[in-house]
Amino acid sequence: MSSQDIPEENLPAGRDHAHGAVDVADHENPFANPGLPPHEHRIQDIDERAAKRSERVVALLFTVSMLATIGFIAAYLAIPNDKSIFVFPLGHISAMNFALGLTLGIALFCIGAGAVHWARTLMSDVEVADDRHPIEASPEVRAKVHDDFRLGAKESALGRRKLIRNTMFGALALVPLSGVMLLGGLGPAPGTKLRHTLWAKNKRLVNMNTNQPLRPEDIAVGSLTFAKPDGLEERAEDFQDQMAKAALMIVRLQPGNIKDKRELDWSHEGIVAFSKICTHVGCPISLYEQQTHHVLCPCHQSTFDLSDGARVIFGPAGHPLPQLRIGVDSEGYLQALGDFEEPVGPAFWERG
């Protein structure tokens, strides 16, 4: 149906006067303004039933967007992150990633499609020619902008099309929840696990190289040995996570060279055990100077004095290396007498 088939009094009022207006070319003005083509009214402009159908389509798209956002949240909470599914032609992929991508894509697409369909079928599509004007806004221009804004708001029918307005607000309000849910993907909250390691009372010290329990006679004066907790195997799934906290370096000093009383009390025959994890950014410490009893972090040169409670004597590290209290069991093997009393590695926001 075109505007020629509708009586003039039934056509919507608008700014159609600009359409079809042309200038005539002459010798003084060879480049005449061709004007705008005659405006053709849409079926929604002349038939309220068609407008209602378009309104329902837009509302349906916004409603589907809301349902997809709810589906996104449900998928994030319900689907295990290790579950996989086969999707042709992608093959085996993560079920959670597929569900999150699909639902979020539908939610965003439906908002965009609803907005486009709304603009193409219900908002005014009259083309208006406007002359250039100075950048500075005069009172007349500001008044015109306000009038144009009010006219645009009126032509959008946002106030009259309450179904569209309410569903659009609902869709726009729910979509940001997808981003909020994704914050959970940053990882589980650490809780108190950063404060504890696998070291516990009666846990034997095992040589990292030989994988054998250590005896005091295995450690010579001036030597540096690396140890791990008994029972922690390299094939374990969480081996790297556990070693990042439990890695231990063992040094044997002459008891008379130990300056710190607590360090001496927590040692066994001059054997001291300190965390191998630097308290600056968590690099593994491996450089030992036998004459000075200093250990050096290779990343940023933080230096610790193992004869004086592993205090920091140089570099950016903020606090000493934690010491592990050790002794020997009934079979003569070195064992821990508990866990570290403070968190190992870099300082963090929950350090007390």
Coordinates of C-alpha atoms in Angstrom, one line a residue:
M1 CA 0.0 0.0 0.0
S2 CA 1.4 3.4 -0.9
S3 CA 0.4 6.9 0.0
Q4 CA -1.3 7.4 -3.3
D5 CA -4.0 4.8 -2.2
I6 CA -4.8 6.7 1.0
P7 CA -6.9 9.8 1.3
E8 CA -4.9 12.9 2.0
E9 CA -6.7 13.5 5.3
N10 CA -5.5 10.0 6.6
L11 CA -1.9 10.6 6.0
P12 CA 0.2 11.6 9.1
A13 CA 1.1 15.1 9.5
G14 CA 4.8 15.8 9.1
R15 CA 7.5 17.8 7.4
D16 CA 6.8 16.5 3.9
H17 CA 7.0 20.0 2.5
A18 CA 10.7 19.6 2.0
H19 CA 10.3 16.6 -0.3
G20 CA 10.0 17.3 -4.0
A21 CA 11.1 20.9 -3.8
V22 CA 13.6 21.6 -6.6
D23 CA 15.5 24.6 -8.0
V24 CA 15.6 25.3 -11.7
A25 CA 19.1 25.4 -13.3
D26 CA 19.9 28.5 -15.3
H27 CA 23.0 30.4 -16.4
E28 CA 23.6 31.9 -13.0
N29 CA 23.0 28.7 -11.0
P30 CA 24.1 25.8 -13.2
F31 CA 24.2 23.4 -10.2
A32 CA 20.6 23.4 -9.1
N33 CA 19.4 21.6 -5.9
P34 CA 17.7 18.5 -7.1
G35 CA 15.6 18.4 -3.9
L36 CA 14.5 15.2 -2.1
P37 CA 12.4 12.5 -3.7
P38 CA 8.8 12.4 -2.7
H39 CA 8.3 10.8 0.7
E40 CA 6.6 7.4 0.7
H41 CA 4.7 6.6 3.9
R42 CA 5.2 3.2 5.4
I43 CA 2.4 0.8 6.1
Q44 CA 2.9 1.4 9.8
D45 CA 2.4 5.2 9.3
I46 CA -1.1 4.7 7.9
D47 CA -2.3 1.5 9.5
E48 CA -2.3 1.3 13.4
R49 CA -2.7 -2.5 13.2
A50 CA 0.6 -2.8 11.3
A51 CA 2.2 -0.5 13.8
K52 CA 0.9 -2.7 16.6
R53 CA 2.4 -5.7 14.9
S54 CA 5.8 -4.0 14.7
E55 CA 5.5 -3.0 18.3
R56 CA 4.9 -6.6 19.3
V57 CA 7.9 -7.8 17.2
V58 CA 10.2 -5.2 18.9
A59 CA 8.9 -6.2 22.3
L60 CA 9.4 -9.9 21.5
L61 CA 13.0 -9.2 20.5
F62 CA 13.6 -7.4 23.8
T63 CA 11.9 -10.2 25.7
V64 CA 14.1 -12.8 24.0
S65 CA 17.1 -10.7 25.0
M66 CA 16.0 -10.8 28.6
L67 CA 15.5 -14.6 28.5
A68 CA 18.9 -15.0 26.9
T69 CA 20.5 -13.0 29.7
I70 CA 18.8 -15.1 32.3
G71 CA 20.1 -18.2 30.3
F72 CA 23.6 -16.8 30.4
I73 CA 23.5 -16.5 34.2
A74 CA 21.9 -20.0 34.6
A75 CA 24.6 -21.5 32.3
Y76 CA 27.4 -19.8 34.3
L77 CA 26.0 -21.2 37.6
A78 CA 24.9 -24.7 36.4
I79 CA 27.4 -25.9 33.8
P80 CA 30.7 -27.4 35.2
N81 CA 33.7 -25.7 33.7
D82 CA 35.3 -29.0 32.8
K83 CA 32.3 -30.3 30.8
S84 CA 32.8 -30.6 27.1
I85 CA 30.3 -31.2 24.2
F86 CA 30.6 -32.0 20.5
V87 CA 29.4 -29.3 18.2
F88 CA 29.7 -29.8 14.5
P89 CA 31.9 -28.5 12.8
L90 CA 33.8 -27.1 15.8
G91 CA 34.4 -30.5 17.4
H92 CA 34.7 -30.9 21.2
I93 CA 34.5 -27.6 23.0
S94 CA 33.8 -26.4 26.5
A95 CA 30.0 -26.6 27.2
M96 CA 30.2 -23.6 29.4
N97 CA 32.0 -21.4 26.9
F98 CA 29.5 -22.5 24.1
A99 CA 26.5 -21.7 26.3
L100 CA 27.8 -18.4 27.5
G101 CA 28.8 -17.3 24.0
L102 CA 25.5 -18.4 22.5
T103 CA 23.2 -16.8 25.2
L104 CA 25.2 -13.5 25.3
G105 CA 25.3 -13.3 21.5
I106 CA 21.5 -13.8 21.4
A107 CA 20.9 -11.2 24.1
L108 CA 23.0 -8.5 22.4
F109 CA 21.7 -9.3 18.9
C110 CA 18.1 -9.1 20.0
I111 CA 18.6 -5.7 21.6
G112 CA 20.3 -4.4 18.4
A113 CA 17.7 -6.0 16.1
G114 CA 14.8 -4.7 18.2
A115 CA 16.3 -1.2 18.1
V116 CA 16.8 -1.3 14.3
H117 CA 13.3 -2.7 13.7
W118 CA 11.8 0.0 15.9
A119 CA 13.6 2.7 14.1
R120 CA 12.8 1.4 10.6
T121 CA 9.1 0.8 11.2
L122 CA 7.8 3.0 14.0
M123 CA 10.1 6.1 14.3
S124 CA 9.7 8.9 11.9
D125 CA 11.7 8.3 8.6
V126 CA 11.1 11.8 7.1
E127 CA 14.3 13.2 5.6
V128 CA 15.0 16.8 6.5
A129 CA 17.4 19.1 4.9
D130 CA 19.1 21.6 7.2
D131 CA 21.5 24.4 6.3
R132 CA 25.0 24.7 7.8
H133 CA 25.2 27.1 10.6
P134 CA 28.0 28.7 12.7
I135 CA 29.6 26.5 15.4
E136 CA 28.6 28.9 18.1
A137 CA 25.1 28.1 19.4
S138 CA 22.8 31.1 19.4
P139 CA 19.7 31.2 21.6
E140 CA 17.7 30.5 18.5
V141 CA 19.8 27.4 17.7
R142 CA 19.5 26.1 21.3
A143 CA 15.8 26.6 21.2
K144 CA 15.7 24.7 17.8
V145 CA 17.8 21.8 19.3
H146 CA 15.4 21.6 22.2
D147 CA 12.4 21.6 19.9
D148 CA 14.0 19.0 17.6
F149 CA 14.7 16.8 20.7
R150 CA 11.1 17.1 21.9
L151 CA 9.9 16.3 18.4
G152 CA 12.3 13.3 18.1
A153 CA 11.1 12.0 21.4
K154 CA 7.5 12.5 20.3
E155 CA 8.1 10.8 16.9
S156 CA 9.9 7.8 18.6
A157 CA 6.5 7.1 20.3
L158 CA 8.5 6.0 23.4
G159 CA 5.9 7.4 25.7
R160 CA 3.0 6.0 23.7
R161 CA 4.5 2.6 22.9
K162 CA 4.7 1.5 26.6
L163 CA 5.2 -2.2 25.6
I164 CA 8.4 -1.3 23.7
R165 CA 9.6 1.1 26.4
N166 CA 9.1 -1.4 29.2
T167 CA 10.7 -4.4 27.5
M168 CA 13.6 -2.3 26.2
F169 CA 14.3 -1.0 29.7
G170 CA 14.1 -4.6 31.0
A171 CA 16.6 -5.9 28.3
L172 CA 19.0 -3.0 28.9
A173 CA 18.8 -3.6 32.6
L174 CA 19.5 -7.3 32.5
V175 CA 22.3 -7.4 29.9
P176 CA 24.9 -5.8 32.2
L177 CA 24.4 -8.7 34.6
S178 CA 26.3 -10.9 32.1
G179 CA 29.4 -8.8 32.7
V180 CA 28.8 -8.9 36.5
M181 CA 28.6 -12.7 36.3
L182 CA 31.9 -12.9 34.3
L183 CA 33.7 -11.3 37.2
G184 CA 33.4 -14.7 38.9
G185 CA 35.6 -16.1 36.1
L186 CA 38.5 -14.2 37.5
G187 CA 39.0 -17.2 39.7
P188 CA 37.8 -18.5 43.1
A189 CA 38.2 -16.4 46.1
P190 CA 41.5 -17.4 47.8
G191 CA 40.0 -17.6 51.2
T192 CA 42.7 -18.6 53.7
K193 CA 44.6 -21.0 51.4
L194 CA 47.3 -18.4 50.9
R195 CA 48.1 -18.6 54.6
H196 CA 48.7 -22.4 54.6
T197 CA 51.0 -24.9 52.9
L198 CA 51.4 -28.6 52.9
W199 CA 53.9 -28.4 55.7
A200 CA 52.5 -29.9 59.0
K201 CA 53.7 -31.5 62.1
N202 CA 55.7 -34.7 61.5
K203 CA 55.8 -34.0 57.7
R204 CA 59.3 -35.2 56.5
L205 CA 61.6 -33.1 54.4
V206 CA 62.2 -34.7 51.0
N207 CA 65.2 -33.8 48.8
M208 CA 63.9 -32.3 45.5
N209 CA 66.6 -33.9 43.4
T210 CA 66.7 -37.4 44.9
N211 CA 63.1 -37.6 46.1
Q212 CA 64.5 -39.2 49.3
P213 CA 63.8 -38.1 52.9
L214 CA 66.7 -36.0 54.3
R215 CA 68.8 -36.8 57.4
P216 CA 70.9 -34.2 59.2
E217 CA 74.1 -35.9 58.0
D218 CA 73.0 -35.5 54.4
I219 CA 73.4 -31.7 54.7
A220 CA 77.0 -30.4 54.9
V221 CA 77.9 -27.1 56.5
G222 CA 77.7 -24.3 53.9
S223 CA 75.6 -26.4 51.5
L224 CA 72.2 -25.4 50.0
T225 CA 69.5 -28.0 49.6
F226 CA 66.0 -27.7 48.2
A227 CA 63.2 -29.8 49.8
K228 CA 59.5 -30.5 49.4
P229 CA 56.9 -32.0 51.7
D230 CA 56.8 -35.8 51.9
G231 CA 53.9 -37.2 49.7
L232 CA 53.9 -34.4 47.1
E233 CA 54.5 -36.0 43.8
E234 CA 55.4 -34.2 40.5
R235 CA 52.6 -36.1 38.7
A236 CA 50.0 -34.6 41.1
E237 CA 47.6 -32.2 39.4
D238 CA 48.2 -29.4 41.9
F239 CA 52.0 -30.0 42.2
Q240 CA 52.9 -26.5 40.8
D241 CA 50.3 -24.8 43.0
Q242 CA 51.5 -26.5 46.1
M243 CA 55.2 -26.1 45.4
A244 CA 54.6 -22.3 44.8
K245 CA 53.9 -22.2 48.6
A246 CA 55.8 -25.1 50.1
A247 CA 59.2 -24.9 48.3
L248 CA 61.9 -25.0 50.9
M249 CA 65.6 -24.2 51.0
I250 CA 67.8 -25.8 53.7
V251 CA 71.2 -24.5 54.8
R252 CA 73.5 -25.8 57.5
L253 CA 75.3 -23.1 59.5
Q254 CA 77.6 -23.3 62.4
P255 CA 75.3 -22.8 65.4
G256 CA 77.6 -20.0 66.7
N257 CA 77.1 -18.1 63.5
I258 CA 73.3 -17.8 63.9
K259 CA 72.5 -14.4 65.3
D260 CA 68.7 -14.6 65.6
K261 CA 67.5 -16.5 68.8
R262 CA 64.3 -17.7 67.2
E263 CA 66.1 -18.9 64.2
L264 CA 68.5 -20.9 66.4
D265 CA 65.6 -22.3 68.4
W266 CA 63.8 -23.4 65.2
S267 CA 66.8 -25.0 63.7
H268 CA 68.3 -28.5 64.3
E269 CA 72.1 -28.7 64.9
G270 CA 72.5 -25.5 62.8
I271 CA 70.2 -26.7 60.0
V272 CA 67.8 -24.0 59.1
A273 CA 64.8 -24.2 56.7
F274 CA 63.4 -21.1 55.0
S275 CA 60.8 -20.6 52.3
K276 CA 62.4 -20.5 48.8
I277 CA 59.8 -18.0 47.6
C278 CA 60.9 -14.4 47.5
T279 CA 58.8 -12.0 49.5
H280 CA 58.9 -9.4 46.7
V281 CA 57.1 -10.9 43.7
G282 CA 57.4 -14.6 44.4
C283 CA 60.5 -15.6 42.4
P284 CA 62.3 -18.8 43.5
I285 CA 65.5 -18.0 45.3
S286 CA 68.5 -20.1 44.3
L287 CA 71.7 -18.1 44.7
Y288 CA 73.6 -18.7 47.9
E289 CA 76.8 -17.0 49.1
Q290 CA 78.5 -19.4 51.5
Q291 CA 80.9 -17.0 53.2
T292 CA 78.3 -14.3 54.0
H293 CA 75.3 -16.7 54.4
H294 CA 73.3 -14.4 52.0
V295 CA 70.8 -15.6 49.5
L296 CA 70.0 -13.5 46.4
C297 CA 66.8 -13.5 44.4
P298 CA 67.7 -13.5 40.7
C299 CA 64.7 -11.5 39.6
H300 CA 65.2 -8.1 41.4
Q301 CA 68.3 -8.8 43.6
S302 CA 66.5 -8.8 46.9
T303 CA 69.1 -10.2 49.4
F304 CA 68.4 -12.0 52.6
D305 CA 70.8 -12.9 55.5
L306 CA 70.1 -16.5 56.5
S307 CA 72.2 -16.1 59.7
D308 CA 70.0 -13.3 61.0
G309 CA 66.4 -14.5 60.6
A310 CA 66.5 -14.1 56.7
R311 CA 66.0 -10.4 57.1
V312 CA 66.2 -8.2 54.0
I313 CA 69.5 -6.4 53.7
F314 CA 69.1 -5.2 50.1
G315 CA 66.5 -4.9 47.4
P316 CA 62.7 -4.3 47.1
A317 CA 61.5 -7.3 49.2
G318 CA 59.3 -6.0 52.1
H319 CA 59.8 -8.6 54.8
P320 CA 62.1 -11.6 55.8
L321 CA 61.7 -15.1 54.4
P322 CA 59.4 -17.2 56.6
Q323 CA 61.2 -19.9 58.5
L324 CA 60.0 -23.5 59.0
R325 CA 60.5 -25.0 62.4
I326 CA 62.2 -28.4 62.0
G327 CA 63.4 -31.4 64.1
V328 CA 64.1 -35.1 63.6
D329 CA 61.7 -38.0 64.0
S330 CA 62.3 -41.4 65.7
E331 CA 64.0 -42.7 62.6
G332 CA 66.4 -39.8 62.4
Y333 CA 64.8 -38.0 59.4
L334 CA 64.3 -34.3 59.3
Q335 CA 60.7 -33.3 59.8
A336 CA 58.6 -30.2 60.1
L337 CA 57.2 -29.3 63.5
G338 CA 54.3 -27.4 62.0
D339 CA 53.4 -25.0 59.1
F340 CA 54.9 -21.6 58.4
E341 CA 53.6 -19.1 61.0
E342 CA 53.2 -16.4 58.3
P343 CA 52.1 -16.5 54.7
V344 CA 54.9 -17.3 52.2
G345 CA 55.8 -15.2 49.2
P346 CA 54.8 -11.6 48.4
A347 CA 52.7 -9.6 50.8
F348 CA 49.0 -9.6 49.9
W349 CA 45.9 -7.6 51.0
E350 CA 44.9 -10.1 53.8
R351 CA 48.2 -10.3 55.4
G352 CA 47.7 -9.8 59.2

